């Protein structure tokens, strides 16, 4: 790597919550300062509510630093550079950061960033979304270095559709990893009823049972069902057939 590393610009922006939103405190508490572990892995299929959970739990945290990764971050040293920029801007408040002199590797760049975070003295939570996009040895090596070497005061949250191929077992054994998976993210019966009611959908208990069984608490499935039910003159008939909802779910997955 060249001695001069071009800084790639900050990628900070808190995602928006859905227009109709139901807080779920049983999950939010896992990401609060009193309960959060140094590394949190939120791993579940599409539409499970990973980003919504992290945003809802951390949006008001003064040290929340969200970052969406993509396939471009598989290029050599690019992920390290974006993490450094994102944390650097969050710590310093600057809009742009200059070229760094003398950095030889992604590890060195992260080490310099860790030192900057430590000097600032405020607890930060770096949340990486779409981690499943990282596939190159360089990007995965950077990710592993981040979660294994991040200093006290820098917690890392990973949102992914699949577990990243890094040494998660070591983090588990060290008691540094919390895992939030699909079974926890699934809406329970009461949460599902609250979500549909927030959409203005009123159902009998039996109808609500049918919706919940068919969606298995899948967040996207419940929202799609609510949208389909809102458009129907007789929601009860749609619940019995669920044809429109199933069509909407197929469209979503495609």
JSON list of C-alpha atoms in Angstrom, two decimals:
[
{"chain": "A", "resi": 1, "resn": "UNK", "atom": "CA", "xyz": [0.00, 0.00, 0.00]},
{"chain": "A", "resi": 2, "resn": "UNK", "atom": "CA", "xyz": [1.24, 3.49, -0.73]},
{"chain": "A", "resi": 3, "resn": "UNK", "atom": "CA", "xyz": [2.46, 5.73, 2.06]},
{"chain": "A", "resi": 4, "resn": "UNK", "atom": "CA", "xyz": [-0.33, 8.24, 1.41]},
{"chain": "A", "resi": 5, "resn": "UNK", "atom": "CA", "xyz": [-3.81, 6.83, 2.00]},
{"chain": "A", "resi": 6, "resn": "UNK", "atom": "CA", "xyz": [-6.61, 8.82, 0.38]},
{"chain": "A", "resi": 7, "resn": "UNK", "atom": "CA", "xyz": [-9.43, 9.24, 2.84]},
{"chain": "A", "resi": 8, "resn": "UNK", "atom": "CA", "xyz": [-12.65, 8.06, 1.30]},
{"chain": "A", "resi": 9, "resn": "UNK", "atom": "CA", "xyz": [-15.13, 10.41, 2.94]},
{"chain": "A", "resi": 10, "resn": "UNK", "atom": "CA", "xyz": [-17.63, 9.86, 5.76]},
{"chain": "A", "resi": 11, "resn": "UNK", "atom": "CA", "xyz": [-20.60, 7.54, 5.28]},
{"chain": "A", "resi": 12, "resn": "UNK", "atom": "CA", "xyz": [-22.62, 8.50, 8.34]},
{"chain": "A", "resi": 13, "resn": "UNK", "atom": "CA", "xyz": [-26.39, 8.72, 8.30]},
{"chain": "A", "resi": 14, "resn": "UNK", "atom": "CA", "xyz": [-28.94, 7.37, 10.76]},
{"chain": "A", "resi": 15, "resn": "UNK", "atom": "CA", "xyz": [-31.48, 5.21, 8.86]},
{"chain": "A", "resi": 16, "resn": "UNK", "atom": "CA", "xyz": [-35.13, 6.19, 9.04]},
{"chain": "A", "resi": 17, "resn": "UNK", "atom": "CA", "xyz": [-37.55, 4.13, 11.06]},
{"chain": "A", "resi": 18, "resn": "UNK", "atom": "CA", "xyz": [-40.67, 2.83, 9.28]},
{"chain": "A", "resi": 19, "resn": "UNK", "atom": "CA", "xyz": [-43.57, 5.27, 9.14]},
{"chain": "A", "resi": 20, "resn": "UNK", "atom": "CA", "xyz": [-45.58, 2.85, 11.30]},
{"chain": "A", "resi": 21, "resn": "UNK", "atom": "CA", "xyz": [-43.32, 1.68, 14.09]},
{"chain": "A", "resi": 22, "resn": "UNK", "atom": "CA", "xyz": [-43.89, -0.50, 17.17]},
{"chain": "A", "resi": 23, "resn": "UNK", "atom": "CA", "xyz": [-41.17, -0.31, 19.86]},
{"chain": "A", "resi": 24, "resn": "UNK", "atom": "CA", "xyz": [-39.97, -3.65, 21.19]},
{"chain": "A", "resi": 25, "resn": "UNK", "atom": "CA", "xyz": [-38.27, -3.05, 24.50]},
{"chain": "A", "resi": 26, "resn": "UNK", "atom": "CA", "xyz": [-37.28, -6.71, 25.00]},
{"chain": "A", "resi": 27, "resn": "UNK", "atom": "CA", "xyz": [-34.87, -6.27, 22.07]},
{"chain": "A", "resi": 28, "resn": "UNK", "atom": "CA", "xyz": [-33.93, -2.62, 22.54]},
{"chain": "A", "resi": 29, "resn": "UNK", "atom": "CA", "xyz": [-32.54, -3.32, 26.01]},
{"chain": "A", "resi": 30, "resn": "UNK", "atom": "CA", "xyz": [-29.95, -5.71, 24.54]},
{"chain": "A", "resi": 31, "resn": "UNK", "atom": "CA", "xyz": [-28.28, -2.76, 22.81]},
{"chain": "A", "resi": 32, "resn": "UNK", "atom": "CA", "xyz": [-28.44, -0.27, 25.67]},
{"chain": "A", "resi": 33, "resn": "UNK", "atom": "CA", "xyz": [-25.19, 0.72, 27.38]},
{"chain": "A", "resi": 34, "resn": "UNK", "atom": "CA", "xyz": [-25.97, -1.25, 30.54]},
{"chain": "A", "resi": 35, "resn": "UNK", "atom": "CA", "xyz": [-26.42, -4.54, 28.66]},
{"chain": "A", "resi": 36, "resn": "UNK", "atom": "CA", "xyz": [-24.59, -4.25, 25.32]},
{"chain": "A", "resi": 37, "resn": "UNK", "atom": "CA", "xyz": [-21.49, -6.40, 24.86]},
{"chain": "A", "resi": 38, "resn": "UNK", "atom": "CA", "xyz": [-18.38, -5.24, 22.93]},
{"chain": "A", "resi": 39, "resn": "UNK", "atom": "CA", "xyz": [-19.59, -7.03, 19.78]},
{"chain": "A", "resi": 40, "resn": "UNK", "atom": "CA", "xyz": [-23.21, -7.62, 18.79]},
{"chain": "A", "resi": 41, "resn": "UNK", "atom": "CA", "xyz": [-24.12, -9.76, 15.79]},
{"chain": "A", "resi": 42, "resn": "UNK", "atom": "CA", "xyz": [-27.65, -9.28, 14.43]},
{"chain": "A", "resi": 43, "resn": "UNK", "atom": "CA", "xyz": [-27.96, -12.12, 11.93]},
{"chain": "A", "resi": 44, "resn": "UNK", "atom": "CA", "xyz": [-31.22, -12.93, 10.14]},
{"chain": "A", "resi": 45, "resn": "UNK", "atom": "CA", "xyz": [-32.79, -13.21, 6.67]},
{"chain": "A", "resi": 46, "resn": "UNK", "atom": "CA", "xyz": [-34.06, -10.21, 4.66]},
{"chain": "A", "resi": 47, "resn": "UNK", "atom": "CA", "xyz": [-37.01, -8.36, 6.15]},
{"chain": "A", "resi": 48, "resn": "UNK", "atom": "CA", "xyz": [-36.43, -9.60, 9.70]},
{"chain": "A", "resi": 49, "resn": "UNK", "atom": "CA", "xyz": [-36.04, -6.07, 11.08]},
{"chain": "A", "resi": 50, "resn": "UNK", "atom": "CA", "xyz": [-32.28, -5.95, 11.71]},
{"chain": "A", "resi": 51, "resn": "UNK", "atom": "CA", "xyz": [-31.74, -2.33, 10.70]},
{"chain": "A", "resi": 52, "resn": "UNK", "atom": "CA", "xyz": [-34.96, -1.21, 12.36]},
{"chain": "A", "resi": 53, "resn": "UNK", "atom": "CA", "xyz": [-33.91, -2.80, 15.65]},
{"chain": "A", "resi": 54, "resn": "UNK", "atom": "CA", "xyz": [-30.47, -1.19, 15.69]},
{"chain": "A", "resi": 55, "resn": "UNK", "atom": "CA", "xyz": [-31.80, 2.22, 14.64]},
{"chain": "A", "resi": 56, "resn": "UNK", "atom": "CA", "xyz": [-34.61, 2.18, 17.21]},
{"chain": "A", "resi": 57, "resn": "UNK", "atom": "CA", "xyz": [-32.31, 1.11, 20.03]},
{"chain": "A", "resi": 58, "resn": "UNK", "atom": "CA", "xyz": [-29.41, 3.45, 19.26]},
{"chain": "A", "resi": 59, "resn": "UNK", "atom": "CA", "xyz": [-30.79, 6.47, 17.37]},
{"chain": "A", "resi": 60, "resn": "UNK", "atom": "CA", "xyz": [-30.72, 8.62, 20.53]},
{"chain": "A", "resi": 61, "resn": "UNK", "atom": "CA", "xyz": [-27.27, 7.43, 21.62]},
{"chain": "A", "resi": 62, "resn": "UNK", "atom": "CA", "xyz": [-24.80, 10.32, 21.32]},
{"chain": "A", "resi": 63, "resn": "UNK", "atom": "CA", "xyz": [-22.08, 7.93, 20.22]},
{"chain": "A", "resi": 64, "resn": "UNK", "atom": "CA", "xyz": [-24.08, 6.02, 17.56]},
{"chain": "A", "resi": 65, "resn": "UNK", "atom": "CA", "xyz": [-22.08, 5.77, 14.31]},
{"chain": "A", "resi": 66, "resn": "UNK", "atom": "CA", "xyz": [-23.98, 3.88, 11.54]},
{"chain": "A", "resi": 67, "resn": "UNK", "atom": "CA", "xyz": [-22.22, 2.73, 8.39]},
{"chain": "A", "resi": 68, "resn": "UNK", "atom": "CA", "xyz": [-23.69, 0.79, 5.44]},
{"chain": "A", "resi": 69, "resn": "UNK", "atom": "CA", "xyz": [-21.13, -1.36, 3.63]},
{"chain": "A", "resi": 70, "resn": "UNK", "atom": "CA", "xyz": [-21.36, -2.69, 0.09]},
{"chain": "A", "resi": 71, "resn": "UNK", "atom": "CA", "xyz": [-19.36, -4.68, -2.46]},
{"chain": "A", "resi": 72, "resn": "UNK", "atom": "CA", "xyz": [-17.05, -1.75, -3.17]},
{"chain": "A", "resi": 73, "resn": "UNK", "atom": "CA", "xyz": [-15.61, -2.18, 0.31]},
{"chain": "A", "resi": 74, "resn": "UNK", "atom": "CA", "xyz": [-14.03, -5.46, -0.80]},
{"chain": "A", "resi": 75, "resn": "UNK", "atom": "CA", "xyz": [-11.28, -3.45, -2.51]},
{"chain": "A", "resi": 76, "resn": "UNK", "atom": "CA", "xyz": [-7.90, -3.41, -0.79]},
{"chain": "A", "resi": 77, "resn": "UNK", "atom": "CA", "xyz": [-7.90, -1.17, 2.32]},
{"chain": "A", "resi": 78, "resn": "UNK", "atom": "CA", "xyz": [-11.16, 0.48, 1.35]},
{"chain": "A", "resi": 79, "resn": "UNK", "atom": "CA", "xyz": [-13.17, -0.83, 4.31]},
{"chain": "A", "resi": 80, "resn": "UNK", "atom": "CA", "xyz": [-10.49, 0.29, 6.76]},
{"chain": "A", "resi": 81, "resn": "UNK", "atom": "CA", "xyz": [-10.42, 3.73, 5.13]},
{"chain": "A", "resi": 82, "resn": "UNK", "atom": "CA", "xyz": [-14.20, 4.18, 5.33]},
{"chain": "A", "resi": 83, "resn": "UNK", "atom": "CA", "xyz": [-14.30, 3.03, 8.96]},
{"chain": "A", "resi": 84, "resn": "UNK", "atom": "CA", "xyz": [-11.50, 5.46, 9.78]},
{"chain": "A", "resi": 85, "resn": "UNK", "atom": "CA", "xyz": [-13.30, 8.30, 8.02]},
{"chain": "A", "resi": 86, "resn": "UNK", "atom": "CA", "xyz": [-16.65, 7.54, 9.61]},
{"chain": "A", "resi": 87, "resn": "UNK", "atom": "CA", "xyz": [-15.29, 7.30, 13.14]},
{"chain": "A", "resi": 88, "resn": "UNK", "atom": "CA", "xyz": [-12.93, 10.22, 12.56]},
{"chain": "A", "resi": 89, "resn": "UNK", "atom": "CA", "xyz": [-15.75, 12.53, 11.53]},
{"chain": "A", "resi": 90, "resn": "UNK", "atom": "CA", "xyz": [-17.90, 11.34, 14.44]},
{"chain": "A", "resi": 91, "resn": "UNK", "atom": "CA", "xyz": [-15.11, 11.97, 16.94]},
{"chain": "A", "resi": 92, "resn": "UNK", "atom": "CA", "xyz": [-13.78, 15.26, 15.59]},
{"chain": "A", "resi": 93, "resn": "UNK", "atom": "CA", "xyz": [-16.94, 16.76, 14.16]},
{"chain": "A", "resi": 94, "resn": "UNK", "atom": "CA", "xyz": [-15.00, 17.74, 11.01]},
{"chain": "A", "resi": 95, "resn": "UNK", "atom": "CA", "xyz": [-16.70, 17.46, 7.64]},
{"chain": "A", "resi": 96, "resn": "UNK", "atom": "CA", "xyz": [-13.58, 16.35, 5.78]},
{"chain": "A", "resi": 97, "resn": "UNK", "atom": "CA", "xyz": [-10.41, 14.61, 6.86]},
{"chain": "A", "resi": 98, "resn": "UNK", "atom": "CA", "xyz": [-7.02, 15.09, 5.20]},
{"chain": "A", "resi": 99, "resn": "UNK", "atom": "CA", "xyz": [-4.83, 12.46, 3.59]},
{"chain": "A", "resi": 100, "resn": "UNK", "atom": "CA", "xyz": [-3.03, 10.36, 6.20]},
{"chain": "A", "resi": 101, "resn": "UNK", "atom": "CA", "xyz": [0.76, 10.20, 5.90]},
{"chain": "A", "resi": 102, "resn": "UNK", "atom": "CA", "xyz": [2.79, 7.09, 6.49]},
{"chain": "A", "resi": 103, "resn": "UNK", "atom": "CA", "xyz": [-0.01, 4.54, 6.87]},
{"chain": "A", "resi": 104, "resn": "UNK", "atom": "CA", "xyz": [1.22, 1.16, 5.61]},
{"chain": "A", "resi": 105, "resn": "UNK", "atom": "CA", "xyz": [-1.73, -1.16, 6.15]},
{"chain": "A", "resi": 106, "resn": "UNK", "atom": "CA", "xyz": [-5.39, -1.44, 7.06]},
{"chain": "A", "resi": 107, "resn": "UNK", "atom": "CA", "xyz": [-4.37, -2.55, 10.56]},
{"chain": "A", "resi": 108, "resn": "UNK", "atom": "CA", "xyz": [-2.23, 0.56, 11.02]},
{"chain": "A", "resi": 109, "resn": "UNK", "atom": "CA", "xyz": [-5.07, 2.77, 9.85]},
{"chain": "A", "resi": 110, "resn": "UNK", "atom": "CA", "xyz": [-7.48, 1.14, 12.30]},
{"chain": "A", "resi": 111, "resn": "UNK", "atom": "CA", "xyz": [-4.95, 1.38, 15.12]},
{"chain": "A", "resi": 112, "resn": "UNK", "atom": "CA", "xyz": [-4.61, 5.11, 14.50]},
{"chain": "A", "resi": 113, "resn": "UNK", "atom": "CA", "xyz": [-8.39, 5.43, 14.51]},
{"chain": "A", "resi": 114, "resn": "UNK", "atom": "CA", "xyz": [-8.70, 3.42, 17.73]},
{"chain": "A", "resi": 115, "resn": "UNK", "atom": "CA", "xyz": [-6.24, 5.81, 19.38]},
{"chain": "A", "resi": 116, "resn": "UNK", "atom": "CA", "xyz": [-8.31, 8.77, 18.23]},
{"chain": "A", "resi": 117, "resn": "UNK", "atom": "CA", "xyz": [-11.48, 7.22, 19.71]},
{"chain": "A", "resi": 118, "resn": "UNK", "atom": "CA", "xyz": [-9.71, 6.51, 23.00]},
{"chain": "A", "resi": 119, "resn": "UNK", "atom": "CA", "xyz": [-8.43, 10.07, 23.28]},
{"chain": "A", "resi": 120, "resn": "UNK", "atom": "CA", "xyz": [-11.92, 11.46, 22.72]},
{"chain": "A", "resi": 121, "resn": "UNK", "atom": "CA", "xyz": [-13.11, 9.59, 25.81]},
{"chain": "A", "resi": 122, "resn": "UNK", "atom": "CA", "xyz": [-16.74, 9.12, 24.77]},
{"chain": "A", "resi": 123, "resn": "UNK", "atom": "CA", "xyz": [-18.26, 5.69, 24.25]},
{"chain": "A", "resi": 124, "resn": "UNK", "atom": "CA", "xyz": [-19.00, 4.98, 20.58]},
{"chain": "A", "resi": 125, "resn": "UNK", "atom": "CA", "xyz": [-21.14, 2.33, 18.92]},
{"chain": "A", "resi": 126, "resn": "UNK", "atom": "CA", "xyz": [-20.10, 1.57, 15.34]},
{"chain": "A", "resi": 127, "resn": "UNK", "atom": "CA", "xyz": [-22.93, -0.25, 13.53]},
{"chain": "A", "resi": 128, "resn": "UNK", "atom": "CA", "xyz": [-22.06, -1.92, 10.21]},
{"chain": "A", "resi": 129, "resn": "UNK", "atom": "CA", "xyz": [-25.07, -2.84, 8.09]},
{"chain": "A", "resi": 130, "resn": "UNK", "atom": "CA", "xyz": [-25.17, -5.31, 5.15]},
{"chain": "A", "resi": 131, "resn": "UNK", "atom": "CA", "xyz": [-22.05, -7.10, 6.37]},
{"chain": "A", "resi": 132, "resn": "UNK", "atom": "CA", "xyz": [-22.91, -10.04, 4.10]},
{"chain": "A", "resi": 133, "resn": "UNK", "atom": "CA", "xyz": [-21.55, -7.92, 1.22]},
{"chain": "A", "resi": 134, "resn": "UNK", "atom": "CA", "xyz": [-18.00, -8.33, 2.55]},
{"chain": "A", "resi": 135, "resn": "UNK", "atom": "CA", "xyz": [-16.30, -11.29, 0.87]},
{"chain": "A", "resi": 136, "resn": "UNK", "atom": "CA", "xyz": [-12.69, -10.47, -0.04]},
{"chain": "A", "resi": 137, "resn": "UNK", "atom": "CA", "xyz": [-9.82, -11.59, 2.22]},
{"chain": "A", "resi": 138, "resn": "UNK", "atom": "CA", "xyz": [-8.87, -7.94, 2.74]},
{"chain": "A", "resi": 139, "resn": "UNK", "atom": "CA", "xyz": [-12.36, -6.86, 3.83]},
{"chain": "A", "resi": 140, "resn": "UNK", "atom": "CA", "xyz": [-12.89, -9.88, 6.09]},
{"chain": "A", "resi": 141, "resn": "UNK", "atom": "CA", "xyz": [-9.43, -9.42, 7.59]},
{"chain": "A", "resi": 142, "resn": "UNK", "atom": "CA", "xyz": [-10.29, -5.80, 8.34]},
{"chain": "A", "resi": 143, "resn": "UNK", "atom": "CA", "xyz": [-13.61, -6.82, 9.88]},
{"chain": "A", "resi": 144, "resn": "UNK", "atom": "CA", "xyz": [-11.91, -9.43, 12.06]},
{"chain": "A", "resi": 145, "resn": "UNK", "atom": "CA", "xyz": [-9.29, -6.91, 13.18]},
{"chain": "A", "resi": 146, "resn": "UNK", "atom": "CA", "xyz": [-12.03, -4.42, 14.04]},
{"chain": "A", "resi": 147, "resn": "UNK", "atom": "CA", "xyz": [-14.04, -6.76, 16.26]},
{"chain": "A", "resi": 148, "resn": "UNK", "atom": "CA", "xyz": [-11.01, -8.37, 17.91]},
{"chain": "A", "resi": 149, "resn": "UNK", "atom": "CA", "xyz": [-8.94, -5.21, 18.52]},
{"chain": "A", "resi": 150, "resn": "UNK", "atom": "CA", "xyz": [-11.47, -2.44, 19.06]},
{"chain": "A", "resi": 151, "resn": "UNK", "atom": "CA", "xyz": [-10.62, -0.64, 22.31]},
{"chain": "A", "resi": 152, "resn": "UNK", "atom": "CA", "xyz": [-12.77, -0.31, 25.39]},
{"chain": "A", "resi": 153, "resn": "UNK", "atom": "CA", "xyz": [-15.20, 2.45, 24.57]},
{"chain": "A", "resi": 154, "resn": "UNK", "atom": "CA", "xyz": [-15.80, 1.32, 20.99]},
{"chain": "A", "resi": 155, "resn": "UNK", "atom": "CA", "xyz": [-18.55, -1.27, 20.65]},
{"chain": "A", "resi": 156, "resn": "UNK", "atom": "CA", "xyz": [-19.27, -2.87, 17.29]},
{"chain": "A", "resi": 157, "resn": "UNK", "atom": "CA", "xyz": [-22.67, -3.97, 15.97]},
{"chain": "A", "resi": 158, "resn": "UNK", "atom": "CA", "xyz": [-22.81, -6.14, 12.84]},
{"chain": "A", "resi": 159, "resn": "UNK", "atom": "CA", "xyz": [-26.04, -6.55, 10.86]},
{"chain": "A", "resi": 160, "resn": "UNK", "atom": "CA", "xyz": [-25.91, -9.34, 8.33]},
{"chain": "A", "resi": 161, "resn": "UNK", "atom": "CA", "xyz": [-28.05, -11.85, 6.44]},
{"chain": "A", "resi": 162, "resn": "UNK", "atom": "CA", "xyz": [-25.46, -14.54, 7.26]},
{"chain": "A", "resi": 163, "resn": "UNK", "atom": "CA", "xyz": [-22.74, -14.95, 9.86]},
{"chain": "A", "resi": 164, "resn": "UNK", "atom": "CA", "xyz": [-19.50, -13.38, 8.63]},
{"chain": "A", "resi": 165, "resn": "UNK", "atom": "CA", "xyz": [-16.63, -15.90, 8.29]},
{"chain": "A", "resi": 166, "resn": "UNK", "atom": "CA", "xyz": [-14.54, -14.47, 11.10]},
{"chain": "A", "resi": 167, "resn": "UNK", "atom": "CA", "xyz": [-13.59, -16.02, 14.44]},
{"chain": "A", "resi": 168, "resn": "UNK", "atom": "CA", "xyz": [-16.91, -15.64, 16.24]},
{"chain": "A", "resi": 169, "resn": "UNK", "atom": "CA", "xyz": [-16.24, -18.67, 18.46]},
{"chain": "A", "resi": 170, "resn": "UNK", "atom": "CA", "xyz": [-13.34, -16.88, 20.12]},
{"chain": "A", "resi": 171, "resn": "UNK", "atom": "CA", "xyz": [-15.56, -13.89, 20.88]},
{"chain": "A", "resi": 172, "resn": "UNK", "atom": "CA", "xyz": [-18.21, -16.21, 22.32]},
{"chain": "A", "resi": 173, "resn": "UNK", "atom": "CA", "xyz": [-15.71, -17.95, 24.59]},
{"chain": "A", "resi": 174, "resn": "UNK", "atom": "CA", "xyz": [-14.38, -14.61, 25.78]},
{"chain": "A", "resi": 175, "resn": "UNK", "atom": "CA", "xyz": [-17.91, -13.46, 26.65]},
{"chain": "A", "resi": 176, "resn": "UNK", "atom": "CA", "xyz": [-17.61, -10.51, 24.26]},
{"chain": "A", "resi": 177, "resn": "UNK", "atom": "CA", "xyz": [-20.27, -11.49, 21.73]},
{"chain": "A", "resi": 178, "resn": "UNK", "atom": "CA", "xyz": [-24.05, -11.08, 21.88]},
{"chain": "A", "resi": 179, "resn": "UNK", "atom": "CA", "xyz": [-26.05, -12.75, 19.11]},
{"chain": "A", "resi": 180, "resn": "UNK", "atom": "CA", "xyz": [-29.52, -11.62, 18.09]},
{"chain": "A", "resi": 181, "resn": "UNK", "atom": "CA", "xyz": [-31.03, -14.03, 15.58]},
{"chain": "A", "resi": 182, "resn": "UNK", "atom": "CA", "xyz": [-34.20, -14.58, 13.61]},
{"chain": "A", "resi": 183, "resn": "UNK", "atom": "CA", "xyz": [-36.10, -16.31, 16.41]},
{"chain": "A", "resi": 184, "resn": "UNK", "atom": "CA", "xyz": [-35.58, -13.28, 18.67]},
{"chain": "A", "resi": 185, "resn": "UNK", "atom": "CA", "xyz": [-36.35, -10.75, 15.93]},
{"chain": "A", "resi": 186, "resn": "UNK", "atom": "CA", "xyz": [-39.64, -12.48, 15.06]},
{"chain": "A", "resi": 187, "resn": "UNK", "atom": "CA", "xyz": [-42.67, -10.63, 16.41]},
{"chain": "A", "resi": 188, "resn": "UNK", "atom": "CA", "xyz": [-44.47, -12.52, 19.13]},
{"chain": "A", "resi": 189, "resn": "UNK", "atom": "CA", "xyz": [-48.27, -12.70, 19.00]},
{"chain": "A", "resi": 190, "resn": "UNK", "atom": "CA", "xyz": [-48.84, -9.56, 21.09]},
{"chain": "A", "resi": 191, "resn": "UNK", "atom": "CA", "xyz": [-46.28, -7.53, 19.11]},
{"chain": "A", "resi": 192, "resn": "UNK", "atom": "CA", "xyz": [-47.81, -8.65, 15.83]},
{"chain": "A", "resi": 193, "resn": "UNK", "atom": "CA", "xyz": [-51.29, -7.62, 16.99]},
{"chain": "A", "resi": 194, "resn": "UNK", "atom": "CA", "xyz": [-49.91, -4.23, 18.05]},
{"chain": "A", "resi": 195, "resn": "UNK", "atom": "CA", "xyz": [-48.24, -3.75, 14.67]},
{"chain": "A", "resi": 196, "resn": "UNK", "atom": "CA", "xyz": [-51.41, -4.51, 12.71]},
{"chain": "A", "resi": 197, "resn": "UNK", "atom": "CA", "xyz": [-53.43, -2.26, 15.01]},
{"chain": "A", "resi": 198, "resn": "UNK", "atom": "CA", "xyz": [-50.92, 0.55, 14.38]},
{"chain": "A", "resi": 199, "resn": "UNK", "atom": "CA", "xyz": [-51.65, 0.09, 10.67]},
{"chain": "A", "resi": 200, "resn": "UNK", "atom": "CA", "xyz": [-55.35, 0.52, 11.44]},
{"chain": "A", "resi": 201, "resn": "UNK", "atom": "CA", "xyz": [-56.17, -3.16, 10.92]},
{"chain": "A", "resi": 202, "resn": "UNK", "atom": "CA", "xyz": [-58.61, -4.61, 13.42]},
{"chain": "A", "resi": 203, "resn": "UNK", "atom": "CA", "xyz": [-58.98, -8.40, 13.51]},
{"chain": "A", "resi": 204, "resn": "UNK", "atom": "CA", "xyz": [-60.55, -10.97, 15.77]},
{"chain": "A", "resi": 205, "resn": "UNK", "atom": "CA", "xyz": [-58.24, -13.11, 17.84]},
{"chain": "A", "resi": 206, "resn": "UNK", "atom": "CA", "xyz": [-58.80, -16.05, 15.50]},
{"chain": "A", "resi": 207, "resn": "UNK", "atom": "CA", "xyz": [-57.92, -13.94, 12.46]},
{"chain": "A", "resi": 208, "resn": "UNK", "atom": "CA", "xyz": [-54.85, -12.59, 14.20]},
{"chain": "A", "resi": 209, "resn": "UNK", "atom": "CA", "xyz": [-53.81, -16.14, 15.05]},
{"chain": "A", "resi": 210, "resn": "UNK", "atom": "CA", "xyz": [-54.07, -17.05, 11.36]},
{"chain": "A", "resi": 211, "resn": "UNK", "atom": "CA", "xyz": [-51.93, -14.09, 10.28]},
{"chain": "A", "resi": 212, "resn": "UNK", "atom": "CA", "xyz": [-49.30, -14.84, 12.89]},
{"chain": "A", "resi": 213, "resn": "UNK", "atom": "CA", "xyz": [-49.11, -18.54, 12.00]},
{"chain": "A", "resi": 214, "resn": "UNK", "atom": "CA", "xyz": [-48.72, -17.80, 8.31]},
{"chain": "A", "resi": 215, "resn": "UNK", "atom": "CA", "xyz": [-46.01, -15.16, 8.79]},
{"chain": "A", "resi": 216, "resn": "UNK", "atom": "CA", "xyz": [-44.30, -16.82, 11.79]},
{"chain": "A", "resi": 217, "resn": "UNK", "atom": "CA", "xyz": [-43.71, -13.33, 13.14]},
{"chain": "A", "resi": 218, "resn": "UNK", "atom": "CA", "xyz": [-41.59, -12.28, 10.14]},
{"chain": "A", "resi": 219, "resn": "UNK", "atom": "CA", "xyz": [-41.52, -8.47, 10.26]},
{"chain": "A", "resi": 220, "resn": "UNK", "atom": "CA", "xyz": [-41.74, -7.89, 6.50]},
{"chain": "A", "resi": 221, "resn": "UNK", "atom": "CA", "xyz": [-44.49, -10.48, 6.15]},
{"chain": "A", "resi": 222, "resn": "UNK", "atom": "CA", "xyz": [-46.57, -8.78, 8.84]},
{"chain": "A", "resi": 223, "resn": "UNK", "atom": "CA", "xyz": [-46.13, -5.37, 7.25]},
{"chain": "A", "resi": 224, "resn": "UNK", "atom": "CA", "xyz": [-47.06, -6.71, 3.82]},
{"chain": "A", "resi": 225, "resn": "UNK", "atom": "CA", "xyz": [-50.11, -8.41, 5.33]},
{"chain": "A", "resi": 226, "resn": "UNK", "atom": "CA", "xyz": [-51.11, -5.13, 7.00]},
{"chain": "A", "resi": 227, "resn": "UNK", "atom": "CA", "xyz": [-50.79, -3.22, 3.71]},
{"chain": "A", "resi": 228, "resn": "UNK", "atom": "CA", "xyz": [-52.88, -5.85, 1.89]},
{"chain": "A", "resi": 229, "resn": "UNK", "atom": "CA", "xyz": [-55.54, -5.79, 4.59]},
{"chain": "A", "resi": 230, "resn": "UNK", "atom": "CA", "xyz": [-55.72, -1.98, 4.53]},
{"chain": "A", "resi": 231, "resn": "UNK", "atom": "CA", "xyz": [-56.71, -2.09, 0.86]},
{"chain": "A", "resi": 232, "resn": "UNK", "atom": "CA", "xyz": [-59.52, -4.59, 1.33]},
{"chain": "A", "resi": 233, "resn": "UNK", "atom": "CA", "xyz": [-63.15, -3.66, 1.94]},
{"chain": "A", "resi": 234, "resn": "UNK", "atom": "CA", "xyz": [-63.59, -6.91, 3.89]},
{"chain": "A", "resi": 235, "resn": "UNK", "atom": "CA", "xyz": [-60.30, -7.81, 5.63]},
{"chain": "A", "resi": 236, "resn": "UNK", "atom": "CA", "xyz": [-61.86, -10.94, 7.13]},
{"chain": "A", "resi": 237, "resn": "UNK", "atom": "CA", "xyz": [-62.30, -12.51, 3.72]},
{"chain": "A", "resi": 238, "resn": "UNK", "atom": "CA", "xyz": [-58.68, -11.77, 2.84]},
{"chain": "A", "resi": 239, "resn": "UNK", "atom": "CA", "xyz": [-57.46, -13.32, 6.09]},
{"chain": "A", "resi": 240, "resn": "UNK", "atom": "CA", "xyz": [-59.29, -16.50, 5.18]},
{"chain": "A", "resi": 241, "resn": "UNK", "atom": "CA", "xyz": [-57.66, -16.71, 1.74]},
{"chain": "A", "resi": 242, "resn": "UNK", "atom": "CA", "xyz": [-54.41, -14.72, 2.27]},
{"chain": "A", "resi": 243, "resn": "UNK", "atom": "CA", "xyz": [-53.97, -14.78, -1.53]},
{"chain": "A", "resi": 244, "resn": "UNK", "atom": "CA", "xyz": [-53.19, -11.07, -1.84]},
{"chain": "A", "resi": 245, "resn": "UNK", "atom": "CA", "xyz": [-50.75, -11.17, 1.06]},
{"chain": "A", "resi": 246, "resn": "UNK", "atom": "CA", "xyz": [-48.92, -14.17, -0.32]},
{"chain": "A", "resi": 247, "resn": "UNK", "atom": "CA", "xyz": [-48.61, -12.43, -3.69]},
{"chain": "A", "resi": 248, "resn": "UNK", "atom": "CA", "xyz": [-47.15, -9.34, -2.01]},
{"chain": "A", "resi": 249, "resn": "UNK", "atom": "CA", "xyz": [-44.65, -11.46, -0.09]},
{"chain": "A", "resi": 250, "resn": "UNK", "atom": "CA", "xyz": [-43.52, -13.18, -3.29]},
{"chain": "A", "resi": 251, "resn": "UNK", "atom": "CA", "xyz": [-43.01, -9.76, -4.92]},
{"chain": "A", "resi": 252, "resn": "UNK", "atom": "CA", "xyz": [-40.97, -8.62, -1.92]},
{"chain": "A", "resi": 253, "resn": "UNK", "atom": "CA", "xyz": [-38.70, -11.66, -1.99]},
{"chain": "A", "resi": 254, "resn": "UNK", "atom": "CA", "xyz": [-38.17, -11.40, -5.74]}
]
